[in-house]
Structures are given as structure tokens and as C-alpha cells.
CSV table of C-alpha atoms in Angstrom, one decimal:
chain,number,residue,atom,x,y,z
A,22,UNK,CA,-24.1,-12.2,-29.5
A,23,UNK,CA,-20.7,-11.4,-29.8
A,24,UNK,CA,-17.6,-13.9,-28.1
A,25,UNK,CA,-14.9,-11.8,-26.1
A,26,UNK,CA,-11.9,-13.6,-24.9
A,27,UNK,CA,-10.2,-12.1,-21.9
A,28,UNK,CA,-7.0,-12.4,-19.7
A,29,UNK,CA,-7.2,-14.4,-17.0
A,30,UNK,CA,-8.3,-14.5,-13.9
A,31,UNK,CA,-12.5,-14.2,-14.5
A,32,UNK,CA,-14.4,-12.9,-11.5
A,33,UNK,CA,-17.6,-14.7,-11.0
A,34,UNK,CA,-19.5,-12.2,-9.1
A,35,UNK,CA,-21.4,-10.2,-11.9
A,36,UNK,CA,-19.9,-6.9,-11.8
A,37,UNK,CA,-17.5,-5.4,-14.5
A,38,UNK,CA,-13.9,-4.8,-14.0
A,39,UNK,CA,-14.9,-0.8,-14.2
A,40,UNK,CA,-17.0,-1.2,-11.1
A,41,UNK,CA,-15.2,-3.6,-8.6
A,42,UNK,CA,-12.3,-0.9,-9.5
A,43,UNK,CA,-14.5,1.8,-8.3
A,44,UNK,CA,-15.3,-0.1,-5.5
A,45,UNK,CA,-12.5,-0.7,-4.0
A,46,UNK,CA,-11.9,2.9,-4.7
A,47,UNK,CA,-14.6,4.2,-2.9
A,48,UNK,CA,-14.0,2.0,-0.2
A,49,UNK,CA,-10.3,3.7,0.2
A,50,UNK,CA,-12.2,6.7,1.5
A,51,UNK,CA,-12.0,6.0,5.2
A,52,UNK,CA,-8.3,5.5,5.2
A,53,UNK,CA,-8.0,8.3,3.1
A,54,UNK,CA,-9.9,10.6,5.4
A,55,UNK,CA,-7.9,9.4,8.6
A,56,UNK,CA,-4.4,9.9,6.8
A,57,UNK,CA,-5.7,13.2,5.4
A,58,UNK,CA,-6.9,14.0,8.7
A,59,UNK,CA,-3.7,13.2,10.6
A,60,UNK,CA,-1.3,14.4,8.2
A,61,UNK,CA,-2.9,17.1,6.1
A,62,UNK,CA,-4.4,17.4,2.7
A,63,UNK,CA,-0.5,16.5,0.6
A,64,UNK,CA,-1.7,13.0,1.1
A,65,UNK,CA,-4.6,14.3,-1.1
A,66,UNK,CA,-3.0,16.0,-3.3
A,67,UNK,CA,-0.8,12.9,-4.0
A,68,UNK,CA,-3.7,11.0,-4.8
A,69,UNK,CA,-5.0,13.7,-7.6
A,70,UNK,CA,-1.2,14.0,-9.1
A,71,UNK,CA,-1.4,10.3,-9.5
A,72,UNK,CA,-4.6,9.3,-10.3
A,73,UNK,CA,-4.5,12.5,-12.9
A,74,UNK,CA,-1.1,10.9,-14.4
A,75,UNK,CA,-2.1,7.1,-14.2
A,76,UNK,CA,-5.1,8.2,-16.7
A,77,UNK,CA,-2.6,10.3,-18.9
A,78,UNK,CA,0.3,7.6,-19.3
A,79,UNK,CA,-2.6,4.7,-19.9
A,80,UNK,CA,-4.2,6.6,-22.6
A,81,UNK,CA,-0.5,6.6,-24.0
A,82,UNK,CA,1.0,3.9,-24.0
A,83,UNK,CA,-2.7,2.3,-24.7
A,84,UNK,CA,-2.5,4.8,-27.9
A,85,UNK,CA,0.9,3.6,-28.9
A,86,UNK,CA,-0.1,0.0,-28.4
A,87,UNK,CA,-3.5,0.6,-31.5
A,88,UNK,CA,-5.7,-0.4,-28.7
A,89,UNK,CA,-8.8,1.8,-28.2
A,90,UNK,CA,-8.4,4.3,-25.6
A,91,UNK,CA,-11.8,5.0,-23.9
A,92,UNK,CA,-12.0,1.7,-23.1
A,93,UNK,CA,-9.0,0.8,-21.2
A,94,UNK,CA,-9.8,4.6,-19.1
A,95,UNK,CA,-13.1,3.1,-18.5
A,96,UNK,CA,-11.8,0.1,-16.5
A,97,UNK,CA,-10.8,2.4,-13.3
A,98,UNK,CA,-7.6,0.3,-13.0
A,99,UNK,CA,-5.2,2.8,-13.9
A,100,UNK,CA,-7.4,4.7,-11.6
A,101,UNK,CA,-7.0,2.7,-8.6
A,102,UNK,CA,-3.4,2.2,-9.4
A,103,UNK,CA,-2.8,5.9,-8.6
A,104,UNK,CA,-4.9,6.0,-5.6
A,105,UNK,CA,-3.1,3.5,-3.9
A,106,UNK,CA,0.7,5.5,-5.2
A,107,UNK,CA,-0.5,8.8,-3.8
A,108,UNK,CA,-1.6,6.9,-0.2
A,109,UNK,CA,1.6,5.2,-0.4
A,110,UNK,CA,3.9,8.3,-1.1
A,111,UNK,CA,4.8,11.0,1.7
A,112,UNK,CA,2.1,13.4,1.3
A,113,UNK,CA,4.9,16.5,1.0
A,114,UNK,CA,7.2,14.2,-1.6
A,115,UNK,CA,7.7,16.4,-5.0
A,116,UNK,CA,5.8,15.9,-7.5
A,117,UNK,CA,8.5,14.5,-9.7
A,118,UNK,CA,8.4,11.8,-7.7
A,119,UNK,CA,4.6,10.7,-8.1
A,120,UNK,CA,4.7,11.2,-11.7
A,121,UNK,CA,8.0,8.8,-12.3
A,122,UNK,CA,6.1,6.4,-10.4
A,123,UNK,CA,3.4,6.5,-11.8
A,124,UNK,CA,5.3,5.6,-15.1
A,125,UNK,CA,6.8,3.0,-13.8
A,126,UNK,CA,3.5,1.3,-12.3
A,127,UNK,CA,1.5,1.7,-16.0
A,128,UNK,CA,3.9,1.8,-18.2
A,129,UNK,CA,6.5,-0.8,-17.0
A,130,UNK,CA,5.2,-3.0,-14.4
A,131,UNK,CA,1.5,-3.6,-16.1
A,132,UNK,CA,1.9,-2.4,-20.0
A,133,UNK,CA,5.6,-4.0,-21.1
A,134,UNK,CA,3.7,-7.7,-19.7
A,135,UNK,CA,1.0,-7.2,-21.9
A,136,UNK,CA,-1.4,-4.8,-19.8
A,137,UNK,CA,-4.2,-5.6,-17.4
A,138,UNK,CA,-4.5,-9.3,-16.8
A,139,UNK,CA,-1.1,-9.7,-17.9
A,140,UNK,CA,1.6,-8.3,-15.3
A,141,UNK,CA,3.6,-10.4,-12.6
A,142,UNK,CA,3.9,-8.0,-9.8
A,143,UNK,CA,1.1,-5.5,-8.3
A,144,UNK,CA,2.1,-2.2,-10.3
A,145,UNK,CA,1.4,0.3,-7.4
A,146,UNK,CA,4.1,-1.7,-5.1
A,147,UNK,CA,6.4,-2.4,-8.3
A,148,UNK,CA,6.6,2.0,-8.1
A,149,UNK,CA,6.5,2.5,-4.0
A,150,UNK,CA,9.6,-0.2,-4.4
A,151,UNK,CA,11.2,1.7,-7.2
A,152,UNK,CA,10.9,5.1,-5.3
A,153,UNK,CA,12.4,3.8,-1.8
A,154,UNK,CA,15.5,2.0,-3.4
A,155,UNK,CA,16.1,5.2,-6.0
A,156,UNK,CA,15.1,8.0,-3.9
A,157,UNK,CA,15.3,7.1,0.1
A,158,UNK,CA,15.3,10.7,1.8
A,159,UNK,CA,12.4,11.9,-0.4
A,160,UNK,CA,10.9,8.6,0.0
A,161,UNK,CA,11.1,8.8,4.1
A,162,UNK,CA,9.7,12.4,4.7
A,163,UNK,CA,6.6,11.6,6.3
A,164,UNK,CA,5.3,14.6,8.6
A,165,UNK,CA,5.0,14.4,12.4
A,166,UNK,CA,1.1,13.9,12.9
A,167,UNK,CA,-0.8,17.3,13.5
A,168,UNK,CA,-0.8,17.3,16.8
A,169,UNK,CA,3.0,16.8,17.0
A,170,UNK,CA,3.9,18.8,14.1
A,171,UNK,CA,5.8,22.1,15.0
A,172,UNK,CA,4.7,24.2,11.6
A,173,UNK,CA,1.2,21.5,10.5
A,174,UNK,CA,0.9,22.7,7.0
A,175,UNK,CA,-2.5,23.9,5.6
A,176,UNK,CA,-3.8,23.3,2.0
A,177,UNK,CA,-1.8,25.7,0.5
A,178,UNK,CA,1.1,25.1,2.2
A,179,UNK,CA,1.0,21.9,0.7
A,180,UNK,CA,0.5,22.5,-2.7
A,181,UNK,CA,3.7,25.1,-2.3
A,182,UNK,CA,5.5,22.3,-0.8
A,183,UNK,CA,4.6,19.6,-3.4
A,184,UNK,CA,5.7,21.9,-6.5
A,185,UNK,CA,8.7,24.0,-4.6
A,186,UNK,CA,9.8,22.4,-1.9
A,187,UNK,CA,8.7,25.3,0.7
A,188,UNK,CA,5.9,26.7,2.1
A,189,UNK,CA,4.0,30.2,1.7
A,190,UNK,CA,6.2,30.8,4.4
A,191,UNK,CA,9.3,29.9,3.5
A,192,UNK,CA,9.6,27.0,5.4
A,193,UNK,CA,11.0,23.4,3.7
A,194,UNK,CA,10.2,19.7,3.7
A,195,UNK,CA,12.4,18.9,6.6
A,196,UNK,CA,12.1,21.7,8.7
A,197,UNK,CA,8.7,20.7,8.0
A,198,UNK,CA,9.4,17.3,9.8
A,199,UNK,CA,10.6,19.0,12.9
A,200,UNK,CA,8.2,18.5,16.3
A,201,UNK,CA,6.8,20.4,18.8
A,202,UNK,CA,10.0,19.3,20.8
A,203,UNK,CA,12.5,20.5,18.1
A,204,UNK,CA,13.4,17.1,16.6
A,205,UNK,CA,13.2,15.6,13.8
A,206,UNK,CA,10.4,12.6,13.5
A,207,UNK,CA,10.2,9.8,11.9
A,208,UNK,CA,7.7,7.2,11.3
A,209,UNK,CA,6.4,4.7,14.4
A,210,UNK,CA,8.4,2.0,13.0
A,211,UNK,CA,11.3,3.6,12.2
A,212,UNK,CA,11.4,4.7,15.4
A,213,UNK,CA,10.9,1.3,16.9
A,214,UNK,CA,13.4,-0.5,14.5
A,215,UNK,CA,16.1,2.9,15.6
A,216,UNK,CA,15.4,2.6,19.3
A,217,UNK,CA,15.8,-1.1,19.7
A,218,UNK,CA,18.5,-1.0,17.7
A,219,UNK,CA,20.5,1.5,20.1
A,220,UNK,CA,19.5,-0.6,23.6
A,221,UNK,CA,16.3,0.6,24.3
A,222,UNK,CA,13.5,-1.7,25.4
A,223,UNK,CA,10.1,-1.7,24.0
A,224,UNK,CA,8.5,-0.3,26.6
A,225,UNK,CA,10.6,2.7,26.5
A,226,UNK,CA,10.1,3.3,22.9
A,227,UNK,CA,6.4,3.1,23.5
A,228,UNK,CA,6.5,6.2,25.8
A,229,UNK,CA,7.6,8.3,23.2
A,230,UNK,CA,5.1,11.0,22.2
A,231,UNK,CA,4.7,9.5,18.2
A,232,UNK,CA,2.9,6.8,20.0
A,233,UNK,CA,-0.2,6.2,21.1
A,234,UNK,CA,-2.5,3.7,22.5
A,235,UNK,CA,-1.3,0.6,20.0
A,236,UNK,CA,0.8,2.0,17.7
A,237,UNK,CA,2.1,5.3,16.1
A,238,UNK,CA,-0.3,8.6,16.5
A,239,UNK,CA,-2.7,8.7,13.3
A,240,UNK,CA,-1.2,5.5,12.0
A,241,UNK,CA,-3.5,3.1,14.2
A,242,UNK,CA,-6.8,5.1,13.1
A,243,UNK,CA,-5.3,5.3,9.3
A,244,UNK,CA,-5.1,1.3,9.4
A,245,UNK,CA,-8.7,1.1,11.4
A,246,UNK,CA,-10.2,3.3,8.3
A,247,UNK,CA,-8.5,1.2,5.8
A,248,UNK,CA,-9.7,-2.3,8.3
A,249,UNK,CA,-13.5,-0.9,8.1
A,250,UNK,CA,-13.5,0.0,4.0
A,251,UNK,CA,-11.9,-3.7,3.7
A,252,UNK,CA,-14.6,-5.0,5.6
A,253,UNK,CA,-17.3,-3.5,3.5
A,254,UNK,CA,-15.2,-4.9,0.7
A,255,UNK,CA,-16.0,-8.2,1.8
A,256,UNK,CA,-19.6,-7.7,3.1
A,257,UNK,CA,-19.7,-6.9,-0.7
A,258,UNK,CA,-18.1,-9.7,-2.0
A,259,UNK,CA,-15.9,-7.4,-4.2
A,260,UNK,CA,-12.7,-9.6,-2.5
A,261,UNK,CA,-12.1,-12.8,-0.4
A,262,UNK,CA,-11.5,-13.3,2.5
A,263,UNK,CA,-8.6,-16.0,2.4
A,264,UNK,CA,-5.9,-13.8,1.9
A,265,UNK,CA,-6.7,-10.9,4.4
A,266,UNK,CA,-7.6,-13.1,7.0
A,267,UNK,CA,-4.4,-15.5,6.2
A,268,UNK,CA,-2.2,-12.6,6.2
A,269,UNK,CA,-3.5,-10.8,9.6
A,270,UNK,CA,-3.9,-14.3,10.9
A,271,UNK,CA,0.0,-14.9,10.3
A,272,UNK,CA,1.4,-12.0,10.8
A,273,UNK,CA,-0.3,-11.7,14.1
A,274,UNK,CA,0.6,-15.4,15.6
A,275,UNK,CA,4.0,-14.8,14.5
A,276,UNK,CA,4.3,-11.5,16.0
A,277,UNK,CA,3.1,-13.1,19.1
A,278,UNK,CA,5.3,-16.1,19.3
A,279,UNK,CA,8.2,-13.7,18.9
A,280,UNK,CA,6.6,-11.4,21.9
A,281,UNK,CA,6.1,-13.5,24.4
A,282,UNK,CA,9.7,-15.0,24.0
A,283,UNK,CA,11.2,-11.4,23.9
A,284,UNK,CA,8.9,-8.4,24.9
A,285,UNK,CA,11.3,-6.1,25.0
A,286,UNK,CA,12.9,-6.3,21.4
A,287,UNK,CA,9.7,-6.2,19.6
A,288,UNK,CA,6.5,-4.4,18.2
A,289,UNK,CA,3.4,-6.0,20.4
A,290,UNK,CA,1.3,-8.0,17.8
A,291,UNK,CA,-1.9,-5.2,18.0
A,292,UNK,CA,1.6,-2.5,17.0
A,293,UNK,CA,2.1,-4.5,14.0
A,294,UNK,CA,-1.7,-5.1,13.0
A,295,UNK,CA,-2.0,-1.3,13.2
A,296,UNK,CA,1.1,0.2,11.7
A,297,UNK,CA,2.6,1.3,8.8
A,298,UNK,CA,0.1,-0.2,5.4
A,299,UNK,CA,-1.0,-3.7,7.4
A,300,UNK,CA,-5.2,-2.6,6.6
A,301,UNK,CA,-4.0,-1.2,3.3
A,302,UNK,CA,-1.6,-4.3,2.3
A,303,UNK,CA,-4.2,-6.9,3.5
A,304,UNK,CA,-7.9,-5.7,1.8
A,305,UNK,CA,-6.6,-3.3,-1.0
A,306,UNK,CA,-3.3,-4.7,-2.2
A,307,UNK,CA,-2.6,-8.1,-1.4
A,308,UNK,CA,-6.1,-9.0,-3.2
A,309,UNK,CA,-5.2,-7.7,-6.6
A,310,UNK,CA,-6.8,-10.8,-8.4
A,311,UNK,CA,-4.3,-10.7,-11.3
A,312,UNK,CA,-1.3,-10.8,-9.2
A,313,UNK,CA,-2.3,-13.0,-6.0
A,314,UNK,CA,-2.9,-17.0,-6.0
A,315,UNK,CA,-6.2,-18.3,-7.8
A,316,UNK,CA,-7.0,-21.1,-5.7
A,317,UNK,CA,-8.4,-21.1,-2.3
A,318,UNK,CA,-5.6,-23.2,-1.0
A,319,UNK,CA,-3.4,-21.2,-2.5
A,320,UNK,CA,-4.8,-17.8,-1.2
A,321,UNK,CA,-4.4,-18.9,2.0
A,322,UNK,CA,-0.4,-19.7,1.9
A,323,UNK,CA,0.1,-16.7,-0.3
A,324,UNK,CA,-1.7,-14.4,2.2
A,325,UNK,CA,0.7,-16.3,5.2
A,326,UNK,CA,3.9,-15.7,3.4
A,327,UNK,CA,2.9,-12.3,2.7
A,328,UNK,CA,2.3,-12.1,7.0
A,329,UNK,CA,5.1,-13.5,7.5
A,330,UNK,CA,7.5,-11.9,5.5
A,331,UNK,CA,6.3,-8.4,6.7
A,332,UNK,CA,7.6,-9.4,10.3
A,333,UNK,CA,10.6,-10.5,8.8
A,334,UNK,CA,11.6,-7.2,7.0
A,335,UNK,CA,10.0,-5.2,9.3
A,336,UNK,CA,12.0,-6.9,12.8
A,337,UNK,CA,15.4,-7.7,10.6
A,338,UNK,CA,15.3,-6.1,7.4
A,339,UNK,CA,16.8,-2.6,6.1
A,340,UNK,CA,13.0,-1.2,5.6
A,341,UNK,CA,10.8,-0.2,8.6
A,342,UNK,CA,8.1,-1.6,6.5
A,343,UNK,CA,7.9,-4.2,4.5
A,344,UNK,CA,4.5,-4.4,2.8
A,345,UNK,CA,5.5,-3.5,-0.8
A,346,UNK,CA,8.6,-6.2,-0.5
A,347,UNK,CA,6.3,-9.0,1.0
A,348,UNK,CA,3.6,-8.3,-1.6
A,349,UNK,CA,6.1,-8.4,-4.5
A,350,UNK,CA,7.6,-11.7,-2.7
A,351,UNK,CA,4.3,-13.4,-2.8
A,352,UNK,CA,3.3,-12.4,-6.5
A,353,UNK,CA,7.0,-14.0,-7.7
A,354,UNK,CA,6.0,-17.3,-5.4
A,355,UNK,CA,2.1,-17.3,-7.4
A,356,UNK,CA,2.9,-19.6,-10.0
A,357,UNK,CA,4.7,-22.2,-7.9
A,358,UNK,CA,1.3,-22.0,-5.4
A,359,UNK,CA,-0.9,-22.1,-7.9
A,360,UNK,CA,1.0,-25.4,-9.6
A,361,UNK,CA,0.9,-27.6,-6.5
A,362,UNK,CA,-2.6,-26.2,-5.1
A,363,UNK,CA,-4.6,-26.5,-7.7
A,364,UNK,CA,-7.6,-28.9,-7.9
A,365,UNK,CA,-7.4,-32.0,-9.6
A,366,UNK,CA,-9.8,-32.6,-12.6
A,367,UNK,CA,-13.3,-34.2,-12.0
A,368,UNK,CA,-12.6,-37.8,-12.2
A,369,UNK,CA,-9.2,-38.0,-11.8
């Protein structure tokens, strides 16, 4: 029998690295279909450009390293890395922009530490971080939702878009972005963060057309797609569910506290459960067990923090959204949770 040493952390549930990967990844495909469904197949398309150049820069960089390629393809966590890029990227951003993510998640943020097991920070939000402070307007041209969308943009249209910047037709990204009213749209918590900002109340905001029952058109089924495929995640015992819970659980009492004091300057706490990545952040991301806390104590503060923070950027910081931040946040707090939460030694 032959002795393998491996990074840390070791999952206990029996399955290889290659198949909790693919997993998870199958699991991704009822958000996928809901953001697909709500803001056309780009989001799809994105997910192919990324996934396509995660494999090609692992198989690189693995090559240059004198590591044995097939292997580290075989692990699906380059894989997964691009999935969750392409949902995170505007499904009409050019493709430029994928693919330099892309390099940044494998090559930088997960090979320069040492590869898998080894990096700091969650490489898919290391590149969605990367993109928004390096390229904001590309970064922040996310489509009205179909039934809002002045010109909705068909497969082809898409592709065009992606790899030109305009459509069969002639028509480009941002005119792309224009409504059925004639104005430009931007996303349910942009929108929020903009109209509070300039003296309207809530409840005003609410009434705008982007929204609907809880939150933004699309985006509340997106996150119920990603809540259900997280769910199966943990009927599956792929995941745990101290962090999702701890982060939902936070973000939501928080949310309230902040409501009841001042209902008219804020997102209602279902708004912020079921906007923007909440579902995606919480089940897909978050858990990433080389970059979140090992210990069950420490699980639950990290997911908090993570709730926690995502209010605070989202209410007072420059973003709309603050996932990515709040993730990245709570990876650069894991060692100090994991020093003073970890168990003490049998017998001491």
C-alpha cells in the first residue's frame, strides 16, 4: 500500500476531492438555470469561457511547476473555480475579461501559494475582486431582466456581444442595458444603495419596476435556485452547515435590528437574504474548505463575520455587494479563528 501525504484540510466523508468538486458543480445547476433564464444564455457562455480557460492555465502552470498534469485536471477544482467566475461575471462582459480572471484565480491566487490546499483567499473571489477594482464599467453591465429588457438578447446575440461588443444587430452592451422605459438599469442593489442615497425612502424604491416581490426581478429566484442546490449539498453531506446557517443567521438578525430601527433607509432582511450572491456566497463559496475555519466553533464566527460584513459594505460601503469583500475578509481572519478555537488536546 502506498502512503500519500496531502495538504491540509482532510475531508472525512469518503469521497475524493474530484467528486465533492463535481458535486458542488452539479448542484450550481439550479441557480444557473434561474440566472440563465432571467438574463439570457451570456451567463452561460461565461461559464464555458471560464471553465474552458481554468483547465487550460492549470494544465500550465501545473506543467511548468513538473507536476503531472492529468491529475491535477482530474480534481474538478479548477473546474469549479471557473463555474463560479462565469456566474459571477456580467453575462455580456468581454471575454478578455473572463480569461484575465481566470488567470488571476489559478495562476495567482491558488498556484503562487503552493496550489490546491495551499492558497489564503478563495481564488474565484480573489478574480471577481480583481475585476470590479480594475475594470468597474465592464464589471457593472449586468442586463435588465428579460422581461424588462428593451432589446433581450438571444443566443447569438450573445456570443456577438461577448467577442465584439455588439449584437447581430448592431446594437452594444449598454444600449443593451436600456429598459422597456428607455433608461438605463442597474442592479436591485445598486439601485437601492442610489435611491437612498438621493432621499428616497425604501418603500419608494421598492415600487420600482426592477423589483419584485422580495427583492430585484430574477435575482430572488437566482438566490432560491442557488438556496435549493445548497440544500441538497447538505442533505449530502458534501458541506456543513455551520457556516451557511451562521452567515444567513447573521446577516439576517442584523439586517433586522437595523430595520426595525429605520425602515425607510434600508433593504428588508428577506431583500438581503435574496439579493445579489447571498445563496451563492453562503453554500458554494463561503464553504471552500481550504480557505474557511476548520473548527466547528470557528465555522460559526467565520460564517457571522462573513454576514455581517456583507451588511456592512452593502448599507455603507462603495460596492452594492459585498460578498466577494466579506469572503476575502473572513479567509484573512482564518488563522486567528482557528488559533483561539481550536480544541484542546485529550487530557489537557
Amino acid at each position: 500500500m502506498a502512503f500519500n501525504i496531502a495538504s491540509s484540510p482532510h475531508d472525512h466523508n469518503r469521497r475524493s476531492t474530484s467528486a465533492i468538486m463535481r458535486t458542488v458543480i452539479l448542484c450550481s445547476v439550479f441557480g444557473v438555470i434561474a440566472q440563465c433564464y432571467f438574463f439570457g444564455f451570456g451567463t452561460l457562455i461565461q461559464i464555458v469561457l471560464a471553465s474552458i480557460s481554468a483547465i487550460i492555465f492549470e494544465a500550465i502552470i501545473v506543467k511548468l511547476r513538473k507536476r503531472p498534469v492529468v491529475p491535477y485536471l482530474r480534481d474538478n477544482t479548477a473546474l469549479l473555480t471557473g463555474v463560479l467566475i462565469g456566474l459571477s461575471i456580467p453575462p455580456l462582459a468581454p471575454w478578455w475579461l473572463t480569461v484575465i480572471g481566470v488567470f488571476f484565480a489559478i495562476v495567482i491566487a491558488k498556484h503562487l501559494y503552493g496550489g490546491i490546499g495551499q492558497n489564503l483567499f478563495n481564488p474565484a473571489m480573489i478574480a471577481y475582486v480583481v475585476l470590479l477594482i480594475s475594470f468597474p464599467v465592464q464589471m457593472t453591465t449586468w442586463l435588465p431582466p428579460a422581461s424588462l429588457s428593451a432589446q433581450p438578447a438571444n443566443f447569438m446575440d450573445s456570443i456577438y456581444a461577448i467577442f465584439t461588443g455588439f449584437t447581430q444587430d448592431g446594437f452594444s452592451v449598454p444600449q443593451l442595458k436600456m429598459s422597456v422605459d428607455g433608461y438605463t438599469m442597474a442592479t436591485p442593489l445598486d439601485t437601492l444603495k442610489t435611491s437612498l442615497h438621493t432621499g428616497f425612502t425604501t418603500a419608494e424604491t421598492m415600487a420600482k419596476p426592477v423589483y419584485g416581490a422580495i427583492a430585484g426581478i430574477g435575482w430572488e429566484w437566482i438566490n432560491m435556485g442557488f438556496l435549493v442546490g445548497g440544500l441538497i449539498l447538505l442533505k449530502l453531506r458534501v458541506i456543513q452547515w455551520h457556516i451557511p446557517v451562521a452567515m444567513l443567521t447573521s446577516l439576517f438578525v442584523i439586517s433586522s435590528l437595523v430595520y426595525i430601527v429605520h425602515p425607510d433607509t434600508t433593504g428588508s432582511p428577506l431583500f438581503h437574504l435574496f439579493s445579489g450572491a447571498t445563496m451563492l456566497g453562503a453554500f458554494f463559496i463561503a464553504t471552500d474548505p481550504v480557505t474557511a475555519s476548520t473548527t466547528v466553533k470557528g465555522r460559526l464566527i467565520f460564517g457571522g463575520f462573513i454576514g455581517v460584513m456583507i451588511y456592512l459594505i452593502r448599507t455603507w460601503g462603495g460596492f452594492p455587494d459585498g460578498v466577494a469583500f466579506a469572503v476575502l475578509l473572513g479567509n484573512l481572519c482564518v488563522p486567528l479563528i482557528d488559533y483561539y478555537t481550536r480544541p484542546r488536546t485529550y487530557g489537557h
